[in-house]
């Protein structure tokens, strides 16, 4: 899966297929990945209304196994991983000793002493190194499994019906943030009901040599209901509408989970010490006494698109900074996530704008997410 091209970029097992579909490719975290196949807006709308197919094989899979795997993960991560049931998954974070966020993760418990940690592509090596270092003294093994998997996601309201036609797994019984082994198109897969789009959907972990046949089977099964291949560009606008953070934008090493409004993922009550506990307790205390900048949604009143790094202003003062911004196909207007001073964070706060190349463009402050699917 990780063959490299002449530019040194890693290629997924689906690389030739993406090119045959006319994908526009881009360097993403050292991987040559499809940005879009046609119109990113059409791909976005397909996921919201029908279904989309994504290659996510650039994500970083790390296996943690052994008698003390749960204890190691409880020590290394901020969440209570020992309390995750077999077949379930949890969203969590790995932090530095100073509380700064190294990455946000999904951890799947595959068996009693077997876990799969999925890191962001840009942080996979950092997470692997940190887990390996933190494993000292635990009867557990940390293994780089990035080359063992291709990862394909089918997302959107039609995705359960599409996948049902290809699997023996009980999809009706598969809850959100759960994963179970099964077959898809006749090949072994870990089938997880997770995603990064705000829609119902599934992420399928398969061996790289099976990726093309699984992709093609999903394409065939999905074509009657309008499934289309989707690139990273619409994945970004989908997650933005769903108010989901992106590492390097809403999450960085300079922020703690409490600064990011995600203090709920930190479980102080779990057994044993964990990396960053002391710093995070201080951060929690600071946040309770004086709220840090708050992550809010901004909806543009005009057509100009706010981008990451643009200042947020009110009354001639800078009150925050945009972390992500894009046109929203669902809302029909540009949107952004931004950290702003608590005094300006309430939905409907008047007089808030974004400095777009010297012009203060008016924006409405709204609660996140911008979009929530109908259950």
mmCIF file of C-alpha atoms in Angstrom:
data_model
loop_
_atom_site.group_PDB
_atom_site.id
_atom_site.type_symbol
_atom_site.label_atom_id
_atom_site.label_comp_id
_atom_site.label_asym_id
_atom_site.label_seq_id
_atom_site.Cartn_x
_atom_site.Cartn_y
_atom_site.Cartn_z
ATOM 1 C CA UNK A 1 0.000 0.000 0.000
ATOM 2 C CA UNK A 2 2.837 2.361 0.778
ATOM 3 C CA UNK A 3 4.706 2.277 -2.511
ATOM 4 C CA UNK A 4 6.223 5.667 -3.278
ATOM 5 C CA UNK A 5 6.320 7.611 -6.513
ATOM 6 C CA UNK A 6 9.253 9.578 -7.882
ATOM 7 C CA UNK A 7 8.314 12.614 -5.791
ATOM 8 C CA UNK A 8 8.560 10.507 -2.649
ATOM 9 C CA UNK A 9 4.818 10.514 -2.014
ATOM 10 C CA UNK A 10 3.224 7.353 -0.665
ATOM 11 C CA UNK A 11 0.456 5.845 -2.776
ATOM 12 C CA UNK A 12 -2.525 3.863 -1.559
ATOM 13 C CA UNK A 13 -3.619 0.515 -2.978
ATOM 14 C CA UNK A 14 -6.338 2.401 -4.882
ATOM 15 C CA UNK A 15 -3.968 4.828 -6.597
ATOM 16 C CA UNK A 16 -4.314 3.472 -10.161
ATOM 17 C CA UNK A 17 -8.083 3.307 -9.767
ATOM 18 C CA UNK A 18 -8.278 6.982 -8.687
ATOM 19 C CA UNK A 19 -6.257 7.981 -11.750
ATOM 20 C CA UNK A 20 -8.471 5.887 -14.036
ATOM 21 C CA UNK A 21 -11.455 7.829 -12.633
ATOM 22 C CA UNK A 22 -9.778 11.123 -13.548
ATOM 23 C CA UNK A 23 -9.119 12.226 -9.971
ATOM 24 C CA UNK A 24 -7.222 15.434 -9.281
ATOM 25 C CA UNK A 25 -4.453 14.234 -6.972
ATOM 26 C CA UNK A 26 -2.759 16.197 -4.195
ATOM 27 C CA UNK A 27 -0.004 15.767 -1.618
ATOM 28 C CA UNK A 28 -1.677 15.229 1.750
ATOM 29 C CA UNK A 29 0.611 14.440 4.705
ATOM 30 C CA UNK A 30 3.097 12.777 2.356
ATOM 31 C CA UNK A 31 0.452 10.724 0.534
ATOM 32 C CA UNK A 32 -0.742 11.222 -3.043
ATOM 33 C CA UNK A 33 -4.494 11.445 -2.459
ATOM 34 C CA UNK A 34 -7.580 12.283 -4.557
ATOM 35 C CA UNK A 35 -8.688 15.868 -3.966
ATOM 36 C CA UNK A 36 -11.760 15.576 -6.176
ATOM 37 C CA UNK A 37 -12.985 13.513 -9.126
ATOM 38 C CA UNK A 38 -15.254 16.139 -10.668
ATOM 39 C CA UNK A 39 -17.148 18.875 -8.841
ATOM 40 C CA UNK A 40 -16.410 18.953 -5.112
ATOM 41 C CA UNK A 41 -19.811 20.554 -4.574
ATOM 42 C CA UNK A 42 -21.549 17.638 -6.329
ATOM 43 C CA UNK A 43 -19.525 15.171 -4.253
ATOM 44 C CA UNK A 44 -20.515 16.996 -1.058
ATOM 45 C CA UNK A 45 -24.214 17.005 -2.002
ATOM 46 C CA UNK A 46 -24.060 13.302 -2.901
ATOM 47 C CA UNK A 47 -22.884 12.448 0.630
ATOM 48 C CA UNK A 48 -25.590 14.604 2.220
ATOM 49 C CA UNK A 49 -28.402 13.198 0.071
ATOM 50 C CA UNK A 50 -27.254 9.806 -1.270
ATOM 51 C CA UNK A 51 -23.796 8.313 -0.674
ATOM 52 C CA UNK A 52 -20.114 8.920 -1.264
ATOM 53 C CA UNK A 53 -17.091 6.629 -1.382
ATOM 54 C CA UNK A 54 -13.753 7.710 0.122
ATOM 55 C CA UNK A 55 -10.231 6.292 0.166
ATOM 56 C CA UNK A 56 -8.863 6.957 3.659
ATOM 57 C CA UNK A 57 -5.894 4.617 3.433
ATOM 58 C CA UNK A 58 -3.570 7.456 4.477
ATOM 59 C CA UNK A 59 -4.838 7.230 8.076
ATOM 60 C CA UNK A 60 -2.426 5.722 10.597
ATOM 61 C CA UNK A 61 -3.361 2.363 12.116
ATOM 62 C CA UNK A 62 -1.468 1.265 15.223
ATOM 63 C CA UNK A 63 -2.152 -2.060 16.962
ATOM 64 C CA UNK A 64 -1.815 -2.239 20.742
ATOM 65 C CA UNK A 65 -1.982 -5.775 22.088
ATOM 66 C CA UNK A 66 -1.103 -7.795 25.174
ATOM 67 C CA UNK A 67 -2.236 -8.398 28.766
ATOM 68 C CA UNK A 68 -1.697 -4.739 29.734
ATOM 69 C CA UNK A 69 -2.885 -3.129 26.495
ATOM 70 C CA UNK A 70 -5.809 -1.421 28.258
ATOM 71 C CA UNK A 71 -3.584 -0.181 31.083
ATOM 72 C CA UNK A 72 -1.054 1.189 28.587
ATOM 73 C CA UNK A 73 -3.721 3.073 26.632
ATOM 74 C CA UNK A 74 -5.235 4.465 29.840
ATOM 75 C CA UNK A 75 -1.767 5.761 30.742
ATOM 76 C CA UNK A 76 -0.909 7.062 27.261
ATOM 77 C CA UNK A 77 -4.261 8.671 26.307
ATOM 78 C CA UNK A 78 -6.629 11.043 28.133
ATOM 79 C CA UNK A 79 -9.733 8.822 27.834
ATOM 80 C CA UNK A 80 -10.840 5.780 29.811
ATOM 81 C CA UNK A 81 -10.005 3.137 27.237
ATOM 82 C CA UNK A 82 -10.259 0.230 29.701
ATOM 83 C CA UNK A 83 -14.024 0.876 29.911
ATOM 84 C CA UNK A 84 -14.561 0.465 26.149
ATOM 85 C CA UNK A 85 -16.395 -2.797 25.446
ATOM 86 C CA UNK A 86 -15.155 -5.315 22.898
ATOM 87 C CA UNK A 87 -16.583 -4.311 19.519
ATOM 88 C CA UNK A 88 -16.927 -0.650 20.479
ATOM 89 C CA UNK A 89 -14.882 2.455 19.650
ATOM 90 C CA UNK A 90 -14.075 5.706 21.418
ATOM 91 C CA UNK A 91 -13.025 9.178 20.316
ATOM 92 C CA UNK A 92 -10.101 10.361 22.432
ATOM 93 C CA UNK A 93 -6.861 12.330 22.377
ATOM 94 C CA UNK A 94 -3.185 11.860 23.074
ATOM 95 C CA UNK A 95 -1.573 14.822 24.839
ATOM 96 C CA UNK A 96 1.912 15.928 25.753
ATOM 97 C CA UNK A 97 2.991 16.164 29.403
ATOM 98 C CA UNK A 98 2.139 19.906 29.222
ATOM 99 C CA UNK A 99 -1.432 19.093 28.131
ATOM 100 C CA UNK A 100 -0.976 20.137 24.484
ATOM 101 C CA UNK A 101 -2.880 17.966 21.999
ATOM 102 C CA UNK A 102 -0.619 15.688 19.925
ATOM 103 C CA UNK A 103 -3.558 14.186 18.003
ATOM 104 C CA UNK A 104 -7.182 13.186 18.221
ATOM 105 C CA UNK A 105 -7.799 9.478 17.732
ATOM 106 C CA UNK A 106 -10.371 6.755 17.415
ATOM 107 C CA UNK A 107 -9.594 3.616 19.426
ATOM 108 C CA UNK A 108 -11.367 0.360 18.546
ATOM 109 C CA UNK A 109 -11.387 -2.544 21.012
ATOM 110 C CA UNK A 110 -11.189 -5.588 18.758
ATOM 111 C CA UNK A 111 -10.783 -8.216 21.502
ATOM 112 C CA UNK A 112 -10.122 -8.416 25.236
ATOM 113 C CA UNK A 113 -6.414 -7.590 24.850
ATOM 114 C CA UNK A 114 -6.378 -6.137 21.324
ATOM 115 C CA UNK A 115 -6.923 -2.539 20.283
ATOM 116 C CA UNK A 116 -6.656 -0.616 17.019
ATOM 117 C CA UNK A 117 -5.654 3.036 17.360
ATOM 118 C CA UNK A 118 -6.381 5.198 14.293
ATOM 119 C CA UNK A 119 -4.379 8.422 14.075
ATOM 120 C CA UNK A 120 -4.504 11.281 11.589
ATOM 121 C CA UNK A 121 -2.184 10.819 8.610
ATOM 122 C CA UNK A 122 -0.095 13.886 9.468
ATOM 123 C CA UNK A 123 0.463 12.651 13.037
ATOM 124 C CA UNK A 124 0.716 8.886 12.567
ATOM 125 C CA UNK A 125 4.471 8.731 13.210
ATOM 126 C CA UNK A 126 4.256 11.108 16.183
ATOM 127 C CA UNK A 127 1.504 8.988 17.754
ATOM 128 C CA UNK A 128 3.374 5.751 17.043
ATOM 129 C CA UNK A 129 6.536 7.139 18.639
ATOM 130 C CA UNK A 130 4.664 8.451 21.689
ATOM 131 C CA UNK A 131 2.804 5.163 22.258
ATOM 132 C CA UNK A 132 6.022 3.181 21.840
ATOM 133 C CA UNK A 133 7.800 5.391 24.376
ATOM 134 C CA UNK A 134 4.880 5.285 26.817
ATOM 135 C CA UNK A 135 4.685 1.468 26.574
ATOM 136 C CA UNK A 136 7.865 1.107 28.684
ATOM 137 C CA UNK A 137 7.078 -1.015 31.734
ATOM 138 C CA UNK A 138 3.769 -2.348 30.365
ATOM 139 C CA UNK A 139 3.232 -5.931 29.227
ATOM 140 C CA UNK A 140 1.914 -4.752 25.870
ATOM 141 C CA UNK A 141 3.132 -4.393 22.299
ATOM 142 C CA UNK A 142 2.735 -1.347 20.049
ATOM 143 C CA UNK A 143 2.870 -2.244 16.366
ATOM 144 C CA UNK A 144 2.860 -0.038 13.274
ATOM 145 C CA UNK A 145 0.023 -1.496 11.162
ATOM 146 C CA UNK A 146 -0.168 1.265 8.547
ATOM 147 C CA UNK A 147 0.796 -1.127 5.758
ATOM 148 C CA UNK A 148 -1.611 -3.828 6.951
ATOM 149 C CA UNK A 149 -4.769 -1.916 6.037
ATOM 150 C CA UNK A 150 -6.501 -0.052 3.297
ATOM 151 C CA UNK A 151 -9.371 2.066 4.636
ATOM 152 C CA UNK A 152 -12.481 2.732 2.567
ATOM 153 C CA UNK A 153 -15.423 4.798 3.819
ATOM 154 C CA UNK A 154 -18.966 4.760 2.476
ATOM 155 C CA UNK A 155 -20.912 7.694 3.889
ATOM 156 C CA UNK A 156 -24.414 9.095 3.453
ATOM 157 C CA UNK A 157 -28.058 8.137 3.979
ATOM 158 C CA UNK A 158 -27.948 5.379 1.355
ATOM 159 C CA UNK A 159 -24.786 3.780 2.800
ATOM 160 C CA UNK A 160 -26.497 1.160 5.045
ATOM 161 C CA UNK A 161 -28.512 -0.189 2.121
ATOM 162 C CA UNK A 162 -25.473 -0.281 -0.153
ATOM 163 C CA UNK A 163 -23.323 -2.118 2.370
ATOM 164 C CA UNK A 164 -26.101 -4.544 3.389
ATOM 165 C CA UNK A 165 -26.124 -5.967 -0.109
ATOM 166 C CA UNK A 166 -22.420 -6.871 0.199
ATOM 167 C CA UNK A 167 -21.974 -8.112 3.760
ATOM 168 C CA UNK A 168 -22.931 -10.912 6.115
ATOM 169 C CA UNK A 169 -22.589 -8.576 9.122
ATOM 170 C CA UNK A 170 -25.569 -7.447 11.210
ATOM 171 C CA UNK A 171 -25.553 -3.773 10.246
ATOM 172 C CA UNK A 172 -28.874 -3.078 11.985
ATOM 173 C CA UNK A 173 -27.307 -4.144 15.276
ATOM 174 C CA UNK A 174 -24.122 -2.128 14.674
ATOM 175 C CA UNK A 175 -24.328 1.041 16.742
ATOM 176 C CA UNK A 176 -22.563 4.343 16.077
ATOM 177 C CA UNK A 177 -18.933 4.081 17.251
ATOM 178 C CA UNK A 178 -18.920 0.313 17.094
ATOM 179 C CA UNK A 179 -16.953 -2.080 14.896
ATOM 180 C CA UNK A 180 -17.255 -5.755 14.104
ATOM 181 C CA UNK A 181 -15.457 -8.272 11.926
ATOM 182 C CA UNK A 182 -17.309 -9.497 8.850
ATOM 183 C CA UNK A 183 -16.928 -9.831 5.130
ATOM 184 C CA UNK A 184 -17.555 -7.199 2.484
ATOM 185 C CA UNK A 185 -17.823 -8.438 -1.094
ATOM 186 C CA UNK A 186 -16.497 -11.765 0.154
ATOM 187 C CA UNK A 187 -13.287 -10.462 1.754
ATOM 188 C CA UNK A 188 -12.527 -10.087 5.478
ATOM 189 C CA UNK A 189 -13.078 -6.601 6.876
ATOM 190 C CA UNK A 190 -13.403 -4.697 10.103
ATOM 191 C CA UNK A 191 -16.692 -2.861 9.632
ATOM 192 C CA UNK A 192 -16.962 0.285 11.775
ATOM 193 C CA UNK A 193 -19.927 2.635 12.026
ATOM 194 C CA UNK A 194 -17.803 5.748 12.206
ATOM 195 C CA UNK A 195 -17.121 8.670 9.910
ATOM 196 C CA UNK A 196 -16.150 12.297 9.524
ATOM 197 C CA UNK A 197 -19.006 13.689 7.462
ATOM 198 C CA UNK A 198 -21.925 14.182 9.847
ATOM 199 C CA UNK A 199 -23.839 11.436 8.026
ATOM 200 C CA UNK A 200 -24.502 7.797 8.829
ATOM 201 C CA UNK A 201 -21.844 5.631 7.278
ATOM 202 C CA UNK A 202 -19.160 3.016 7.616
ATOM 203 C CA UNK A 203 -15.386 2.756 7.561
ATOM 204 C CA UNK A 204 -14.058 -0.535 6.214
ATOM 205 C CA UNK A 205 -10.597 -1.763 7.146
ATOM 206 C CA UNK A 206 -9.418 -4.351 4.615
ATOM 207 C CA UNK A 207 -6.105 -5.761 3.438
ATOM 208 C CA UNK A 208 -4.517 -3.562 0.757
ATOM 209 C CA UNK A 209 -4.686 -6.406 -1.794
ATOM 210 C CA UNK A 210 -8.494 -6.467 -1.380
ATOM 211 C CA UNK A 211 -9.033 -2.700 -1.665
ATOM 212 C CA UNK A 212 -9.775 -2.522 -5.389
ATOM 213 C CA UNK A 213 -12.357 -5.319 -5.379
ATOM 214 C CA UNK A 214 -14.131 -3.835 -2.329
ATOM 215 C CA UNK A 215 -14.166 -0.353 -3.901
ATOM 216 C CA UNK A 216 -15.515 -1.722 -7.179
ATOM 217 C CA UNK A 217 -18.182 -3.819 -5.422
ATOM 218 C CA UNK A 218 -19.362 -0.765 -3.469
ATOM 219 C CA UNK A 219 -19.359 1.335 -6.646
ATOM 220 C CA UNK A 220 -21.514 -1.248 -8.428
ATOM 221 C CA UNK A 221 -23.901 -1.718 -5.491
ATOM 222 C CA UNK A 222 -24.199 2.041 -5.000
ATOM 223 C CA UNK A 223 -24.640 3.188 -8.581
ATOM 224 C CA UNK A 224 -28.447 2.658 -8.659
ATOM 225 C CA UNK A 225 -28.852 5.010 -5.676
ATOM 226 C CA UNK A 226 -26.368 7.651 -6.849
ATOM 227 C CA UNK A 227 -23.159 6.818 -4.958
ATOM 228 C CA UNK A 228 -20.137 8.740 -6.261
ATOM 229 C CA UNK A 229 -16.393 8.638 -5.478
ATOM 230 C CA UNK A 230 -15.400 11.541 -3.233
ATOM 231 C CA UNK A 231 -12.104 13.314 -2.585
ATOM 232 C CA UNK A 232 -10.537 15.057 0.380
ATOM 233 C CA UNK A 233 -11.929 18.453 -0.608
ATOM 234 C CA UNK A 234 -15.559 17.551 0.076
ATOM 235 C CA UNK A 235 -14.513 15.556 3.138
ATOM 236 C CA UNK A 236 -13.281 18.862 4.548
ATOM 237 C CA UNK A 237 -16.474 20.808 3.802
ATOM 238 C CA UNK A 238 -18.615 17.944 5.160
ATOM 239 C CA UNK A 239 -16.709 17.791 8.464
ATOM 240 C CA UNK A 240 -16.759 21.595 8.707
ATOM 241 C CA UNK A 241 -20.561 21.699 8.379
ATOM 242 C CA UNK A 242 -20.739 18.941 11.009
ATOM 243 C CA UNK A 243 -18.570 21.020 13.382
ATOM 244 C CA UNK A 244 -15.878 18.339 13.605
ATOM 245 C CA UNK A 245 -12.359 19.512 14.487
ATOM 246 C CA UNK A 246 -9.399 19.006 12.175
ATOM 247 C CA UNK A 247 -5.918 18.560 13.601
ATOM 248 C CA UNK A 248 -3.681 21.492 12.703
ATOM 249 C CA UNK A 249 -6.700 23.797 12.578
ATOM 250 C CA UNK A 250 -9.033 23.440 15.605
ATOM 251 C CA UNK A 251 -6.576 21.192 17.474
ATOM 252 C CA UNK A 252 -2.846 21.870 17.980
ATOM 253 C CA UNK A 253 -0.070 21.262 20.495
ATOM 254 C CA UNK A 254 -0.591 24.825 21.778
ATOM 255 C CA UNK A 255 -4.146 23.955 22.881
ATOM 256 C CA UNK A 256 -5.343 21.579 25.586
ATOM 257 C CA UNK A 257 -8.632 19.669 25.162
ATOM 258 C CA UNK A 258 -10.181 22.250 27.531
ATOM 259 C CA UNK A 259 -9.040 25.137 25.316
ATOM 260 C CA UNK A 260 -10.666 23.340 22.379
ATOM 261 C CA UNK A 261 -13.976 22.918 24.209
ATOM 262 C CA UNK A 262 -13.428 19.149 24.290
ATOM 263 C CA UNK A 263 -12.603 18.733 27.963
ATOM 264 C CA UNK A 264 -15.239 15.998 28.107
ATOM 265 C CA UNK A 265 -12.782 13.535 26.519
ATOM 266 C CA UNK A 266 -10.428 13.843 29.523
ATOM 267 C CA UNK A 267 -11.330 11.280 32.205
ATOM 268 C CA UNK A 268 -9.662 12.236 35.489
ATOM 269 C CA UNK A 269 -11.646 9.568 37.350
ATOM 270 C CA UNK A 270 -9.983 6.608 35.609
ATOM 271 C CA UNK A 271 -7.560 4.346 37.458
ATOM 272 C CA UNK A 272 -3.886 5.223 37.464
ATOM 273 C CA UNK A 273 -1.897 8.200 36.308
ATOM 274 C CA UNK A 274 -1.848 9.344 32.682
ATOM 275 C CA UNK A 275 0.436 11.538 30.630
ATOM 276 C CA UNK A 276 -0.579 15.180 31.024
ATOM 277 C CA UNK A 277 -2.888 14.656 34.023
ATOM 278 C CA UNK A 278 -1.407 17.427 36.184
ATOM 279 C CA UNK A 279 -1.282 20.000 33.385
ATOM 280 C CA UNK A 280 -4.811 19.096 32.291
ATOM 281 C CA UNK A 281 -6.183 19.467 35.833
ATOM 282 C CA UNK A 282 -4.701 22.978 35.874
ATOM 283 C CA UNK A 283 -6.204 23.668 32.427
ATOM 284 C CA UNK A 284 -9.605 22.456 33.639
ATOM 285 C CA UNK A 285 -9.378 24.782 36.630
ATOM 286 C CA UNK A 286 -8.392 27.743 34.445
ATOM 287 C CA UNK A 287 -11.229 27.031 32.011
ATOM 288 C CA UNK A 288 -13.757 26.878 34.856
ATOM 289 C CA UNK A 289 -12.523 30.153 36.411
ATOM 290 C CA UNK A 290 -12.067 32.114 33.190
ATOM 291 C CA UNK A 291 -13.285 30.491 30.001
ATOM 292 C CA UNK A 292 -10.629 30.488 27.284
ATOM 293 C CA UNK A 293 -11.518 31.514 23.756
ATOM 294 C CA UNK A 294 -14.531 29.521 22.619
ATOM 295 C CA UNK A 295 -14.862 27.607 19.359
ATOM 296 C CA UNK A 296 -17.899 28.989 17.525
ATOM 297 C CA UNK A 297 -19.490 28.853 14.125
ATOM 298 C CA UNK A 298 -19.540 31.886 11.844
ATOM 299 C CA UNK A 299 -21.889 32.298 8.890
ATOM 300 C CA UNK A 300 -20.965 34.963 6.352
ATOM 301 C CA UNK A 301 -23.540 37.552 5.403
ATOM 302 C CA UNK A 302 -21.706 38.154 2.119
ATOM 303 C CA UNK A 303 -20.050 35.885 -0.444
ATOM 304 C CA UNK A 304 -16.393 36.205 0.565
ATOM 305 C CA UNK A 305 -14.938 33.103 2.173
ATOM 306 C CA UNK A 306 -13.188 33.359 5.554
ATOM 307 C CA UNK A 307 -10.026 31.247 5.652
ATOM 308 C CA UNK A 308 -7.841 29.783 8.399
ATOM 309 C CA UNK A 309 -5.731 32.442 10.099
ATOM 310 C CA UNK A 310 -8.010 35.397 9.288
ATOM 311 C CA UNK A 311 -8.643 37.649 12.326
ATOM 312 C CA UNK A 312 -12.138 37.818 13.841
ATOM 313 C CA UNK A 313 -13.009 41.391 14.822
ATOM 314 C CA UNK A 314 -15.603 43.340 16.800
ATOM 315 C CA UNK A 315 -15.645 47.054 17.623
ATOM 316 C CA UNK A 316 -12.325 47.554 15.871
ATOM 317 C CA UNK A 317 -10.587 44.973 18.092
ATOM 318 C CA UNK A 318 -9.291 41.519 17.189
ATOM 319 C CA UNK A 319 -11.344 39.066 19.274
ATOM 320 C CA UNK A 320 -10.319 35.782 17.716
ATOM 321 C CA UNK A 321 -9.076 33.836 14.731
ATOM 322 C CA UNK A 322 -10.638 31.658 12.045
ATOM 323 C CA UNK A 323 -9.424 28.036 12.181
ATOM 324 C CA UNK A 324 -11.312 26.621 9.148
ATOM 325 C CA UNK A 325 -13.475 28.234 6.493
ATOM 326 C CA UNK A 326 -15.153 27.238 3.227
ATOM 327 C CA UNK A 327 -18.269 27.732 1.131
ATOM 328 C CA UNK A 328 -21.064 25.563 2.580
ATOM 329 C CA UNK A 329 -23.042 23.730 -0.106
ATOM 330 C CA UNK A 330 -25.757 22.892 2.434
ATOM 331 C CA UNK A 331 -26.215 26.426 3.814
ATOM 332 C CA UNK A 332 -25.471 28.163 0.508
ATOM 333 C CA UNK A 333 -23.165 30.634 2.255
ATOM 334 C CA UNK A 334 -19.537 30.699 3.399
ATOM 335 C CA UNK A 335 -18.994 29.328 6.921
ATOM 336 C CA UNK A 336 -16.111 29.144 9.362
ATOM 337 C CA UNK A 337 -15.072 27.804 12.730
ATOM 338 C CA UNK A 338 -13.169 30.269 14.894
ATOM 339 C CA UNK A 339 -11.855 30.667 18.408
ATOM 340 C CA UNK A 340 -13.261 33.925 19.818
ATOM 341 C CA UNK A 341 -13.195 35.669 23.199
ATOM 342 C CA UNK A 342 -15.899 34.298 25.473
ATOM 343 C CA UNK A 343 -17.617 37.716 25.584
ATOM 344 C CA UNK A 344 -18.408 37.403 21.862
ATOM 345 C CA UNK A 345 -19.179 33.679 21.740
ATOM 346 C CA UNK A 346 -22.940 33.616 22.320
ATOM 347 C CA UNK A 347 -25.023 32.779 19.225
ATOM 348 C CA UNK A 348 -26.428 35.965 17.720
ATOM 349 C CA UNK A 349 -23.736 38.265 19.191
ATOM 350 C CA UNK A 350 -23.927 41.491 17.193
ATOM 351 C CA UNK A 351 -21.095 43.282 15.418
ATOM 352 C CA UNK A 352 -18.789 40.354 14.751
ATOM 353 C CA UNK A 353 -16.853 40.288 11.499
ATOM 354 C CA UNK A 354 -13.901 38.649 9.799
ATOM 355 C CA UNK A 355 -11.018 40.704 8.459
ATOM 356 C CA UNK A 356 -10.760 39.474 4.874
ATOM 357 C CA UNK A 357 -7.799 41.254 3.285
ATOM 358 C CA UNK A 358 -8.492 44.506 5.112
ATOM 359 C CA UNK A 359 -12.290 44.463 4.834
ATOM 360 C CA UNK A 360 -14.336 43.662 7.926
ATOM 361 C CA UNK A 361 -16.980 41.338 6.495
ATOM 362 C CA UNK A 362 -20.009 40.840 8.790
ATOM 363 C CA UNK A 363 -20.650 37.313 10.132
ATOM 364 C CA UNK A 364 -23.333 35.782 12.300
ATOM 365 C CA UNK A 365 -22.133 33.860 15.377
ATOM 366 C CA UNK A 366 -23.912 30.498 15.567
ATOM 367 C CA UNK A 367 -23.708 27.371 17.716
ATOM 368 C CA UNK A 368 -21.887 24.371 16.275
ATOM 369 C CA UNK A 369 -22.550 22.237 14.343
ATOM 370 C CA UNK A 370 -23.868 24.085 11.307
ATOM 371 C CA UNK A 371 -25.542 20.897 10.104
ATOM 372 C CA UNK A 372 -27.087 17.966 11.958
ATOM 373 C CA UNK A 373 -28.623 15.047 10.097
ATOM 374 C CA UNK A 374 -32.197 13.982 10.801
ATOM 375 C CA UNK A 375 -32.028 10.707 12.749
#
